[in-house]
Amino acid sequence: MDTTVDLDVFASLVERPDDAARRAADEHWAALDQPDGGLGRLQELGSWLASVQGADPVRPLAAPKVLLFAGDHGIASLGVSRRPAAGGTARRVHAVLDGSAPVARLARRFGAEVRVVDLAVDAPEAEFPAEVTQHRVLRGSGRIDVEDAVTAEQAAQAFLIGMAIADEEAELGTDLVVLGDLGVGSTAVAAVLVGALCGTDAAAVCGRGSGIDDKVWMVKCAAIRDALRRARPVLGDQLALLATAGGADFAAITGFLLQAAVRRLPVVLDGVVSAACALVAQRISFRAPEWWRAGSLTGEPALAKAYDRLTLTPLHDQQVTAGEGLGALLALPLLQAASDALAEAEFVPAVPAAPRTPAPLPSAAELLGKF
């Protein structure tokens, strides 16, 4: 299988959201019989939705999707998480699939579907439905403080899988993606990527993750320090960085974010994992962050640094640290309210925004072949 990826193509294929639609939405807000700024940030969110939809007036969000990328990380074997390295990720996947996980329960309440994509869970494929494991690249990943997470070919393969999933969701009619992850040790991996991309040391990006104590924090910080030494020499090559210090799930999320921007599919980021991948994607296409919104803060120092670099302001700050897309999912009602408030407002139609033609791109299916 050809896993060649031309990252330079995204610089031209990712366009900015529709400014004409945004201006029209702002005019509609101004025409409403409401105090100036009376709807607070809902106004900004509604105008952003109009711009990413290219719609005048904005369309209510009808088909949101919670998308969770799953993978195990070798660095978890150092005990950097309160969750067990062996079987911890698999149990979280099962909880989402059987509907008992908080993200699954809230998704039902908010009218969002949930999709889990297994890229590198360290469990037998037979444990999960075929639609979950069909894109698995490998079982587990390397310990990034002493070895690469994945090979260069595996990183490229995962990146292309992420692109293919973005194509699938766009073609299914998904109108907003709530992006999350499932993985033990993933906050340590994300901290390495953020620290490398932001030029900070390990202590500045090492957080408490699953609620670790001081002793474990010091172990985690030392592992991040050693991984940073391995990551810095490959900063100029984003796929090499993902292979060295990321993993298959991180590469897939990065590919997904970029292709979603190409396909004009808006995304809400959740937590430090998706934010770290967003930083990598920003290096590839500086316009891509305009298609994303930050869901929430979690208390992770690396997350705050990533959002600052991405110039994204979180939609809420409930200090949700569970991962699984939960913090981003809690922002979904705000986005639904913003779209509904503007879509259902009565106003004299403005000049319609110019129709948009999606930028051409070879389908990910053609790039990937069959998995």
mmCIF file of C-alpha atoms in Angstrom:
data_model
loop_
_atom_site.group_PDB
_atom_site.id
_atom_site.type_symbol
_atom_site.label_atom_id
_atom_site.label_comp_id
_atom_site.label_asym_id
_atom_site.label_seq_id
_atom_site.Cartn_x
_atom_site.Cartn_y
_atom_site.Cartn_z
ATOM 1 C CA MET A 1 0.000 0.000 0.000
ATOM 2 C CA ASP A 2 1.281 3.477 -0.884
ATOM 3 C CA THR A 3 1.403 5.585 2.261
ATOM 4 C CA THR A 4 2.986 8.661 0.670
ATOM 5 C CA VAL A 5 1.513 11.847 2.106
ATOM 6 C CA ASP A 6 2.079 15.276 0.571
ATOM 7 C CA LEU A 7 1.497 17.622 3.485
ATOM 8 C CA ASP A 8 2.164 20.726 1.379
ATOM 9 C CA VAL A 9 -1.147 20.260 -0.428
ATOM 10 C CA PHE A 10 -3.125 21.317 2.653
ATOM 11 C CA ALA A 11 -1.711 24.832 2.563
ATOM 12 C CA SER A 12 -3.678 25.506 -0.633
ATOM 13 C CA LEU A 13 -6.680 23.221 -0.088
ATOM 14 C CA VAL A 14 -7.711 24.518 3.333
ATOM 15 C CA GLU A 15 -9.646 27.729 2.760
ATOM 16 C CA ARG A 16 -10.979 30.209 5.273
ATOM 17 C CA PRO A 17 -14.627 29.993 6.382
ATOM 18 C CA ASP A 18 -17.105 32.132 4.450
ATOM 19 C CA ASP A 19 -16.675 35.770 5.501
ATOM 20 C CA ALA A 20 -19.776 36.870 3.575
ATOM 21 C CA ALA A 21 -21.937 34.442 5.542
ATOM 22 C CA ARG A 22 -20.356 35.621 8.781
ATOM 23 C CA ARG A 23 -21.064 39.275 7.946
ATOM 24 C CA ALA A 24 -24.646 38.440 7.009
ATOM 25 C CA ALA A 25 -25.104 36.658 10.333
ATOM 26 C CA ASP A 26 -23.681 39.661 12.194
ATOM 27 C CA GLU A 27 -26.154 41.910 10.361
ATOM 28 C CA HIS A 28 -29.009 39.612 11.298
ATOM 29 C CA TRP A 29 -27.980 39.660 14.946
ATOM 30 C CA ALA A 30 -27.858 43.469 14.818
ATOM 31 C CA ALA A 31 -31.350 43.599 13.305
ATOM 32 C CA LEU A 32 -32.927 41.557 16.106
ATOM 33 C CA ASP A 33 -34.919 43.314 18.807
ATOM 34 C CA GLN A 34 -32.308 42.484 21.441
ATOM 35 C CA PRO A 35 -29.958 44.554 23.591
ATOM 36 C CA ASP A 36 -26.546 44.967 22.027
ATOM 37 C CA GLY A 37 -24.529 41.963 23.132
ATOM 38 C CA GLY A 38 -27.515 40.587 25.005
ATOM 39 C CA LEU A 39 -26.912 37.030 23.816
ATOM 40 C CA GLY A 40 -23.246 37.108 24.801
ATOM 41 C CA ARG A 41 -20.998 34.525 23.166
ATOM 42 C CA LEU A 42 -23.963 32.862 21.460
ATOM 43 C CA GLN A 43 -23.772 35.657 18.909
ATOM 44 C CA GLU A 44 -20.135 34.918 18.073
ATOM 45 C CA LEU A 45 -20.827 31.185 17.924
ATOM 46 C CA GLY A 46 -23.807 31.676 15.634
ATOM 47 C CA SER A 47 -21.777 33.833 13.278
ATOM 48 C CA TRP A 48 -18.955 31.262 13.285
ATOM 49 C CA LEU A 49 -21.418 28.503 12.439
ATOM 50 C CA ALA A 50 -22.781 30.594 9.580
ATOM 51 C CA SER A 51 -19.270 31.041 8.219
ATOM 52 C CA VAL A 52 -18.291 27.356 8.407
ATOM 53 C CA GLN A 53 -21.622 26.329 6.905
ATOM 54 C CA GLY A 54 -21.449 29.047 4.258
ATOM 55 C CA ALA A 55 -25.134 29.474 5.033
ATOM 56 C CA ASP A 56 -27.325 32.552 5.226
ATOM 57 C CA PRO A 57 -29.264 32.120 7.462
ATOM 58 C CA VAL A 58 -27.399 29.574 9.570
ATOM 59 C CA ARG A 59 -28.779 26.028 9.627
ATOM 60 C CA PRO A 60 -29.640 24.388 12.958
ATOM 61 C CA LEU A 61 -27.231 21.611 13.913
ATOM 62 C CA ALA A 62 -29.063 18.442 12.947
ATOM 63 C CA ALA A 63 -26.410 15.720 12.739
ATOM 64 C CA PRO A 64 -23.624 16.156 15.315
ATOM 65 C CA LYS A 65 -21.233 13.240 15.847
ATOM 66 C CA VAL A 66 -18.970 12.355 18.779
ATOM 67 C CA LEU A 67 -15.841 10.844 17.247
ATOM 68 C CA LEU A 68 -13.418 9.049 19.566
ATOM 69 C CA PHE A 69 -10.001 7.825 18.417
ATOM 70 C CA ALA A 70 -8.611 5.054 20.623
ATOM 71 C CA GLY A 71 -5.074 3.818 21.198
ATOM 72 C CA ASP A 72 -2.709 2.530 23.864
ATOM 73 C CA HIS A 73 0.645 4.153 24.581
ATOM 74 C CA GLY A 74 3.815 2.467 25.739
ATOM 75 C CA ILE A 75 4.639 5.305 28.107
ATOM 76 C CA ALA A 76 1.718 4.142 30.286
ATOM 77 C CA SER A 77 3.841 1.170 31.346
ATOM 78 C CA LEU A 78 5.805 3.597 33.568
ATOM 79 C CA GLY A 79 2.692 4.045 35.707
ATOM 80 C CA VAL A 80 2.101 7.674 34.688
ATOM 81 C CA SER A 81 -1.678 7.260 34.979
ATOM 82 C CA ARG A 82 -4.030 6.113 37.706
ATOM 83 C CA ARG A 83 -5.677 3.951 35.085
ATOM 84 C CA PRO A 84 -4.067 0.545 34.513
ATOM 85 C CA ALA A 85 -1.776 0.323 31.508
ATOM 86 C CA ALA A 86 -2.975 -3.211 30.788
ATOM 87 C CA GLY A 87 -6.590 -3.275 29.680
ATOM 88 C CA GLY A 88 -7.489 0.246 30.778
ATOM 89 C CA THR A 89 -8.154 1.594 27.304
ATOM 90 C CA ALA A 90 -10.082 -1.509 26.262
ATOM 91 C CA ARG A 91 -12.403 -1.127 29.258
ATOM 92 C CA ARG A 92 -13.062 2.496 28.339
ATOM 93 C CA VAL A 93 -13.898 1.487 24.774
ATOM 94 C CA HIS A 94 -16.324 -1.157 26.045
ATOM 95 C CA ALA A 95 -18.011 1.401 28.325
ATOM 96 C CA VAL A 96 -18.597 3.752 25.406
ATOM 97 C CA LEU A 97 -19.873 0.969 23.174
ATOM 98 C CA ASP A 98 -22.283 -0.449 25.769
ATOM 99 C CA GLY A 99 -23.602 3.030 26.552
ATOM 100 C CA SER A 100 -22.523 3.175 30.205
ATOM 101 C CA ALA A 101 -19.792 5.827 29.782
ATOM 102 C CA PRO A 102 -20.842 9.415 30.618
ATOM 103 C CA VAL A 103 -20.056 10.562 27.074
ATOM 104 C CA ALA A 104 -22.439 7.941 25.667
ATOM 105 C CA ARG A 105 -25.248 8.905 28.042
ATOM 106 C CA LEU A 106 -24.895 12.629 27.387
ATOM 107 C CA ALA A 107 -24.597 12.102 23.645
ATOM 108 C CA ARG A 108 -28.006 10.407 23.695
ATOM 109 C CA ARG A 109 -29.445 13.338 25.615
ATOM 110 C CA PHE A 110 -27.992 15.885 23.195
ATOM 111 C CA GLY A 111 -28.983 13.931 20.067
ATOM 112 C CA ALA A 112 -25.460 13.082 18.929
ATOM 113 C CA GLU A 113 -24.225 9.777 17.547
ATOM 114 C CA VAL A 114 -21.023 8.257 18.937
ATOM 115 C CA ARG A 115 -18.364 6.585 16.826
ATOM 116 C CA VAL A 116 -15.235 4.859 18.148
ATOM 117 C CA VAL A 117 -12.228 4.233 15.893
ATOM 118 C CA ASP A 118 -9.590 1.819 17.213
ATOM 119 C CA LEU A 119 -6.156 2.744 15.885
ATOM 120 C CA ALA A 120 -3.888 1.049 18.413
ATOM 121 C CA VAL A 121 -5.756 -0.478 21.344
ATOM 122 C CA ASP A 122 -3.731 -3.236 23.003
ATOM 123 C CA ALA A 123 -6.507 -5.836 22.951
ATOM 124 C CA PRO A 124 -7.596 -8.637 20.615
ATOM 125 C CA GLU A 125 -9.552 -7.290 17.662
ATOM 126 C CA ALA A 126 -12.312 -9.793 18.417
ATOM 127 C CA GLU A 127 -13.142 -7.843 21.600
ATOM 128 C CA PHE A 128 -14.778 -5.067 19.585
ATOM 129 C CA PRO A 129 -17.176 -4.874 16.635
ATOM 130 C CA ALA A 130 -15.583 -4.945 13.195
ATOM 131 C CA GLU A 131 -16.608 -1.351 12.484
ATOM 132 C CA VAL A 132 -14.506 -0.260 15.477
ATOM 133 C CA THR A 133 -11.329 -2.202 14.619
ATOM 134 C CA GLN A 134 -11.411 -2.021 10.819
ATOM 135 C CA HIS A 135 -8.850 0.820 10.816
ATOM 136 C CA ARG A 136 -6.473 -0.558 13.449
ATOM 137 C CA VAL A 137 -2.839 0.093 12.525
ATOM 138 C CA LEU A 138 -1.116 -1.783 15.330
ATOM 139 C CA ARG A 139 -1.688 -3.135 18.826
ATOM 140 C CA GLY A 140 -0.188 -0.677 21.302
ATOM 141 C CA SER A 141 2.713 1.676 20.620
ATOM 142 C CA GLY A 142 6.317 2.248 21.638
ATOM 143 C CA ARG A 143 7.518 3.938 24.836
ATOM 144 C CA ILE A 144 8.316 7.367 23.463
ATOM 145 C CA ASP A 145 10.904 8.245 26.100
ATOM 146 C CA VAL A 146 13.200 5.511 24.729
ATOM 147 C CA GLU A 147 11.822 4.523 21.304
ATOM 148 C CA ASP A 148 9.544 5.714 18.527
ATOM 149 C CA ALA A 149 5.817 5.339 19.039
ATOM 150 C CA VAL A 150 5.288 3.905 15.548
ATOM 151 C CA THR A 151 7.207 3.547 12.306
ATOM 152 C CA ALA A 152 7.132 6.268 9.670
ATOM 153 C CA GLU A 153 4.957 4.055 7.468
ATOM 154 C CA GLN A 154 2.484 3.407 10.300
ATOM 155 C CA ALA A 155 2.246 7.131 11.059
ATOM 156 C CA ALA A 156 1.496 7.893 7.407
ATOM 157 C CA GLN A 157 -1.035 5.065 7.257
ATOM 158 C CA ALA A 158 -2.830 6.378 10.350
ATOM 159 C CA PHE A 159 -2.761 9.941 8.987
ATOM 160 C CA LEU A 160 -4.459 8.753 5.789
ATOM 161 C CA ILE A 161 -7.015 6.822 7.827
ATOM 162 C CA GLY A 162 -7.889 10.031 9.643
ATOM 163 C CA MET A 163 -8.357 11.748 6.297
ATOM 164 C CA ALA A 164 -10.609 8.925 5.116
ATOM 165 C CA ILE A 165 -12.772 9.198 8.239
ATOM 166 C CA ALA A 166 -13.200 12.933 7.639
ATOM 167 C CA ASP A 167 -14.358 12.127 4.110
ATOM 168 C CA GLU A 168 -16.791 9.524 5.436
ATOM 169 C CA GLU A 169 -18.319 11.888 7.983
ATOM 170 C CA ALA A 170 -18.656 14.713 5.455
ATOM 171 C CA GLU A 171 -20.376 12.382 2.996
ATOM 172 C CA LEU A 172 -22.676 11.002 5.709
ATOM 173 C CA GLY A 173 -23.959 14.521 6.350
ATOM 174 C CA THR A 174 -22.366 15.046 9.767
ATOM 175 C CA ASP A 175 -22.580 18.789 10.412
ATOM 176 C CA LEU A 176 -20.403 19.061 13.537
ATOM 177 C CA VAL A 177 -17.808 16.724 15.050
ATOM 178 C CA VAL A 178 -17.160 16.546 18.785
ATOM 179 C CA LEU A 179 -13.619 15.169 18.802
ATOM 180 C CA GLY A 180 -12.229 13.059 21.632
ATOM 181 C CA ASP A 181 -9.872 10.238 22.481
ATOM 182 C CA LEU A 182 -9.625 7.054 24.516
ATOM 183 C CA GLY A 183 -6.218 6.027 25.773
ATOM 184 C CA VAL A 184 -4.169 5.455 28.929
ATOM 185 C CA GLY A 185 -1.042 7.614 29.079
ATOM 186 C CA SER A 186 -2.260 9.883 26.294
ATOM 187 C CA THR A 187 -1.895 13.128 28.273
ATOM 188 C CA ALA A 188 1.838 12.421 28.647
ATOM 189 C CA VAL A 189 2.157 11.910 24.894
ATOM 190 C CA ALA A 190 0.196 15.090 24.222
ATOM 191 C CA ALA A 191 2.391 17.028 26.661
ATOM 192 C CA VAL A 192 5.481 15.984 24.698
ATOM 193 C CA LEU A 193 4.000 17.253 21.425
ATOM 194 C CA VAL A 194 2.848 20.530 22.980
ATOM 195 C CA GLY A 195 6.162 21.034 24.758
ATOM 196 C CA ALA A 196 8.109 20.399 21.571
ATOM 197 C CA LEU A 197 5.926 22.653 19.416
ATOM 198 C CA CYS A 198 5.756 25.467 21.975
ATOM 199 C CA GLY A 199 9.415 25.283 22.969
ATOM 200 C CA THR A 200 8.833 24.648 26.675
ATOM 201 C CA ASP A 201 10.384 22.229 29.123
ATOM 202 C CA ALA A 202 8.748 19.168 30.644
ATOM 203 C CA ALA A 203 7.694 20.771 33.936
ATOM 204 C CA ALA A 204 5.741 23.469 32.065
ATOM 205 C CA VAL A 205 3.525 20.950 30.254
ATOM 206 C CA CYS A 206 3.335 18.004 32.652
ATOM 207 C CA GLY A 207 -0.101 17.861 34.233
ATOM 208 C CA ARG A 208 -1.967 15.632 36.644
ATOM 209 C CA GLY A 209 -3.837 13.735 33.928
ATOM 210 C CA SER A 210 -6.013 11.108 35.605
ATOM 211 C CA GLY A 211 -5.354 12.600 39.047
ATOM 212 C CA ILE A 212 -1.820 11.428 39.832
ATOM 213 C CA ASP A 213 0.034 12.332 43.037
ATOM 214 C CA ASP A 214 3.347 14.188 43.341
ATOM 215 C CA LYS A 215 5.490 11.061 43.173
ATOM 216 C CA VAL A 216 3.882 9.848 39.963
ATOM 217 C CA TRP A 217 3.976 13.393 38.561
ATOM 218 C CA MET A 218 7.765 13.386 38.915
ATOM 219 C CA VAL A 219 7.991 10.061 37.052
ATOM 220 C CA LYS A 220 5.720 11.441 34.337
ATOM 221 C CA CYS A 221 7.730 14.657 34.109
ATOM 222 C CA ALA A 222 10.991 12.744 33.696
ATOM 223 C CA ALA A 223 9.466 10.611 30.933
ATOM 224 C CA ILE A 224 8.201 13.717 29.137
ATOM 225 C CA ARG A 225 11.667 15.302 29.468
ATOM 226 C CA ASP A 226 13.320 12.284 27.861
ATOM 227 C CA ALA A 227 10.700 12.116 25.109
ATOM 228 C CA LEU A 228 11.170 15.816 24.388
ATOM 229 C CA ARG A 229 14.869 15.199 23.750
ATOM 230 C CA ARG A 230 13.897 12.648 21.125
ATOM 231 C CA ALA A 231 11.157 14.812 19.595
ATOM 232 C CA ARG A 232 12.991 18.101 19.105
ATOM 233 C CA PRO A 233 15.315 16.932 16.305
ATOM 234 C CA VAL A 234 12.325 16.034 14.076
ATOM 235 C CA LEU A 235 10.217 19.158 14.649
ATOM 236 C CA GLY A 236 10.551 20.180 11.004
ATOM 237 C CA ASP A 237 8.806 17.024 9.771
ATOM 238 C CA GLN A 238 5.301 16.686 11.184
ATOM 239 C CA LEU A 239 4.811 13.032 10.226
ATOM 240 C CA ALA A 240 8.200 12.146 11.700
ATOM 241 C CA LEU A 241 7.196 13.976 14.873
ATOM 242 C CA LEU A 242 3.960 11.970 15.102
ATOM 243 C CA ALA A 243 5.880 8.738 14.551
ATOM 244 C CA THR A 244 8.563 9.617 17.086
ATOM 245 C CA ALA A 245 6.526 11.149 19.894
ATOM 246 C CA GLY A 246 2.860 10.592 19.043
ATOM 247 C CA GLY A 247 1.267 7.372 17.905
ATOM 248 C CA ALA A 248 -1.259 5.998 15.462
ATOM 249 C CA ASP A 249 -4.215 7.671 17.170
ATOM 250 C CA PHE A 250 -2.435 11.041 17.256
ATOM 251 C CA ALA A 251 -1.527 10.757 13.564
ATOM 252 C CA ALA A 252 -5.095 9.818 12.664
ATOM 253 C CA ILE A 253 -6.547 12.737 14.624
ATOM 254 C CA THR A 254 -4.148 15.122 12.857
ATOM 255 C CA GLY A 255 -5.110 13.783 9.442
ATOM 256 C CA PHE A 256 -8.773 13.987 10.391
ATOM 257 C CA LEU A 257 -8.514 17.614 11.515
ATOM 258 C CA LEU A 258 -6.847 18.724 8.292
ATOM 259 C CA GLN A 259 -9.176 16.838 5.976
ATOM 260 C CA ALA A 260 -12.197 18.026 7.969
ATOM 261 C CA ALA A 261 -11.041 21.586 7.314
ATOM 262 C CA VAL A 262 -10.724 20.791 3.604
ATOM 263 C CA ARG A 263 -14.259 19.342 3.635
ATOM 264 C CA ARG A 264 -15.575 22.348 5.604
ATOM 265 C CA LEU A 265 -16.619 20.169 8.515
ATOM 266 C CA PRO A 266 -16.465 22.085 11.830
ATOM 267 C CA VAL A 267 -14.863 20.390 14.840
ATOM 268 C CA VAL A 268 -14.994 20.973 18.593
ATOM 269 C CA LEU A 269 -11.707 19.994 20.256
ATOM 270 C CA ASP A 270 -11.663 18.152 23.562
ATOM 271 C CA GLY A 271 -8.742 18.130 25.924
ATOM 272 C CA VAL A 272 -5.007 18.091 25.497
ATOM 273 C CA VAL A 273 -4.850 15.186 23.036
ATOM 274 C CA SER A 274 -6.961 16.815 20.319
ATOM 275 C CA ALA A 275 -5.307 20.172 21.078
ATOM 276 C CA ALA A 276 -1.836 18.664 20.614
ATOM 277 C CA CYS A 277 -2.886 17.193 17.276
ATOM 278 C CA ALA A 278 -4.380 20.562 16.344
ATOM 279 C CA LEU A 279 -0.992 22.180 16.979
ATOM 280 C CA VAL A 280 0.650 19.710 14.613
ATOM 281 C CA ALA A 281 -2.069 20.364 12.031
ATOM 282 C CA GLN A 282 -1.595 24.118 12.401
ATOM 283 C CA ARG A 283 2.050 23.654 11.412
ATOM 284 C CA ILE A 284 0.817 22.038 8.193
ATOM 285 C CA SER A 285 -1.985 24.518 7.402
ATOM 286 C CA PHE A 286 -2.180 27.833 9.248
ATOM 287 C CA ARG A 287 -5.835 28.361 8.210
ATOM 288 C CA ALA A 288 -7.088 25.078 9.650
ATOM 289 C CA PRO A 289 -7.769 26.361 13.220
ATOM 290 C CA GLU A 290 -10.490 28.631 11.858
ATOM 291 C CA TRP A 291 -12.602 25.466 11.386
ATOM 292 C CA TRP A 292 -12.267 24.431 15.024
ATOM 293 C CA ARG A 293 -13.556 25.538 18.409
ATOM 294 C CA ALA A 294 -12.117 24.639 21.803
ATOM 295 C CA GLY A 295 -14.539 22.785 24.035
ATOM 296 C CA SER A 296 -13.224 23.284 27.559
ATOM 297 C CA LEU A 297 -10.280 23.684 29.881
ATOM 298 C CA THR A 298 -9.202 20.713 31.973
ATOM 299 C CA GLY A 299 -6.504 22.119 34.217
ATOM 300 C CA GLU A 300 -3.755 20.547 32.082
ATOM 301 C CA PRO A 301 -0.992 23.150 31.602
ATOM 302 C CA ALA A 302 -0.219 21.806 28.126
ATOM 303 C CA LEU A 303 -3.830 22.397 27.074
ATOM 304 C CA ALA A 304 -3.741 26.067 28.069
ATOM 305 C CA LYS A 305 -0.488 26.522 26.136
ATOM 306 C CA ALA A 306 -1.913 24.787 23.067
ATOM 307 C CA TYR A 307 -5.089 26.876 23.031
ATOM 308 C CA ASP A 308 -3.029 30.039 23.439
ATOM 309 C CA ARG A 309 -0.875 29.079 20.449
ATOM 310 C CA LEU A 310 -3.995 28.182 18.430
ATOM 311 C CA THR A 311 -5.709 31.444 19.553
ATOM 312 C CA LEU A 312 -8.791 29.453 20.587
ATOM 313 C CA THR A 313 -10.922 30.387 23.601
ATOM 314 C CA PRO A 314 -12.635 27.462 25.373
ATOM 315 C CA LEU A 315 -16.417 27.534 25.333
ATOM 316 C CA HIS A 316 -16.640 26.583 29.009
ATOM 317 C CA ASP A 317 -14.450 25.751 31.991
ATOM 318 C CA GLN A 318 -16.034 22.938 33.970
ATOM 319 C CA GLN A 319 -12.663 21.305 34.750
ATOM 320 C CA VAL A 320 -13.781 18.027 33.168
ATOM 321 C CA THR A 321 -10.715 15.772 33.120
ATOM 322 C CA ALA A 322 -12.309 12.481 32.075
ATOM 323 C CA GLY A 323 -11.384 12.809 28.404
ATOM 324 C CA GLU A 324 -13.544 10.759 26.034
ATOM 325 C CA GLY A 325 -14.793 13.926 24.330
ATOM 326 C CA LEU A 326 -16.901 14.754 27.390
ATOM 327 C CA GLY A 327 -15.708 18.340 27.828
ATOM 328 C CA ALA A 328 -16.288 19.108 24.160
ATOM 329 C CA LEU A 329 -19.673 17.404 24.269
ATOM 330 C CA LEU A 330 -20.774 19.693 27.093
ATOM 331 C CA ALA A 331 -20.212 22.591 24.671
ATOM 332 C CA LEU A 332 -22.617 21.102 22.127
ATOM 333 C CA PRO A 333 -25.779 22.608 23.699
ATOM 334 C CA LEU A 334 -24.178 26.050 23.436
ATOM 335 C CA LEU A 335 -23.540 25.564 19.735
ATOM 336 C CA GLN A 336 -27.034 24.160 19.230
ATOM 337 C CA ALA A 337 -28.485 27.162 21.041
ATOM 338 C CA ALA A 338 -26.435 29.548 18.924
ATOM 339 C CA SER A 339 -27.545 27.943 15.665
ATOM 340 C CA ASP A 340 -31.181 27.746 16.746
ATOM 341 C CA ALA A 341 -31.290 31.341 17.978
ATOM 342 C CA LEU A 342 -30.064 32.690 14.653
ATOM 343 C CA ALA A 343 -31.780 30.183 12.388
ATOM 344 C CA GLU A 344 -35.198 30.791 13.932
ATOM 345 C CA ALA A 345 -34.862 34.568 14.213
ATOM 346 C CA GLU A 346 -37.149 36.648 12.069
ATOM 347 C CA PHE A 347 -35.391 39.155 9.871
ATOM 348 C CA VAL A 348 -35.364 40.521 6.354
ATOM 349 C CA PRO A 349 -33.027 38.242 4.331
ATOM 350 C CA ALA A 350 -29.722 39.805 3.421
ATOM 351 C CA VAL A 351 -27.945 39.243 0.154
ATOM 352 C CA PRO A 352 -27.294 35.486 0.010
ATOM 353 C CA ALA A 353 -23.731 34.354 0.450
ATOM 354 C CA ALA A 354 -22.031 33.158 -2.698
ATOM 355 C CA PRO A 355 -22.314 29.397 -3.181
ATOM 356 C CA ARG A 356 -19.208 27.461 -2.262
ATOM 357 C CA THR A 357 -17.572 24.675 -4.197
ATOM 358 C CA PRO A 358 -15.509 22.326 -2.003
ATOM 359 C CA ALA A 359 -11.845 22.302 -2.894
ATOM 360 C CA PRO A 360 -10.945 19.237 -4.970
ATOM 361 C CA LEU A 361 -8.935 16.550 -3.252
ATOM 362 C CA PRO A 362 -8.246 12.917 -4.148
ATOM 363 C CA SER A 363 -10.557 10.822 -1.996
ATOM 364 C CA ALA A 364 -8.927 9.171 0.973
ATOM 365 C CA ALA A 365 -10.412 5.894 -0.211
ATOM 366 C CA GLU A 366 -8.319 6.163 -3.363
ATOM 367 C CA LEU A 367 -5.235 6.903 -1.302
ATOM 368 C CA LEU A 368 -5.813 4.129 1.172
ATOM 369 C CA GLY A 369 -7.247 1.261 -0.805
ATOM 370 C CA LYS A 370 -9.190 -1.169 1.360
ATOM 371 C CA PHE A 371 -8.569 -1.847 5.022
#
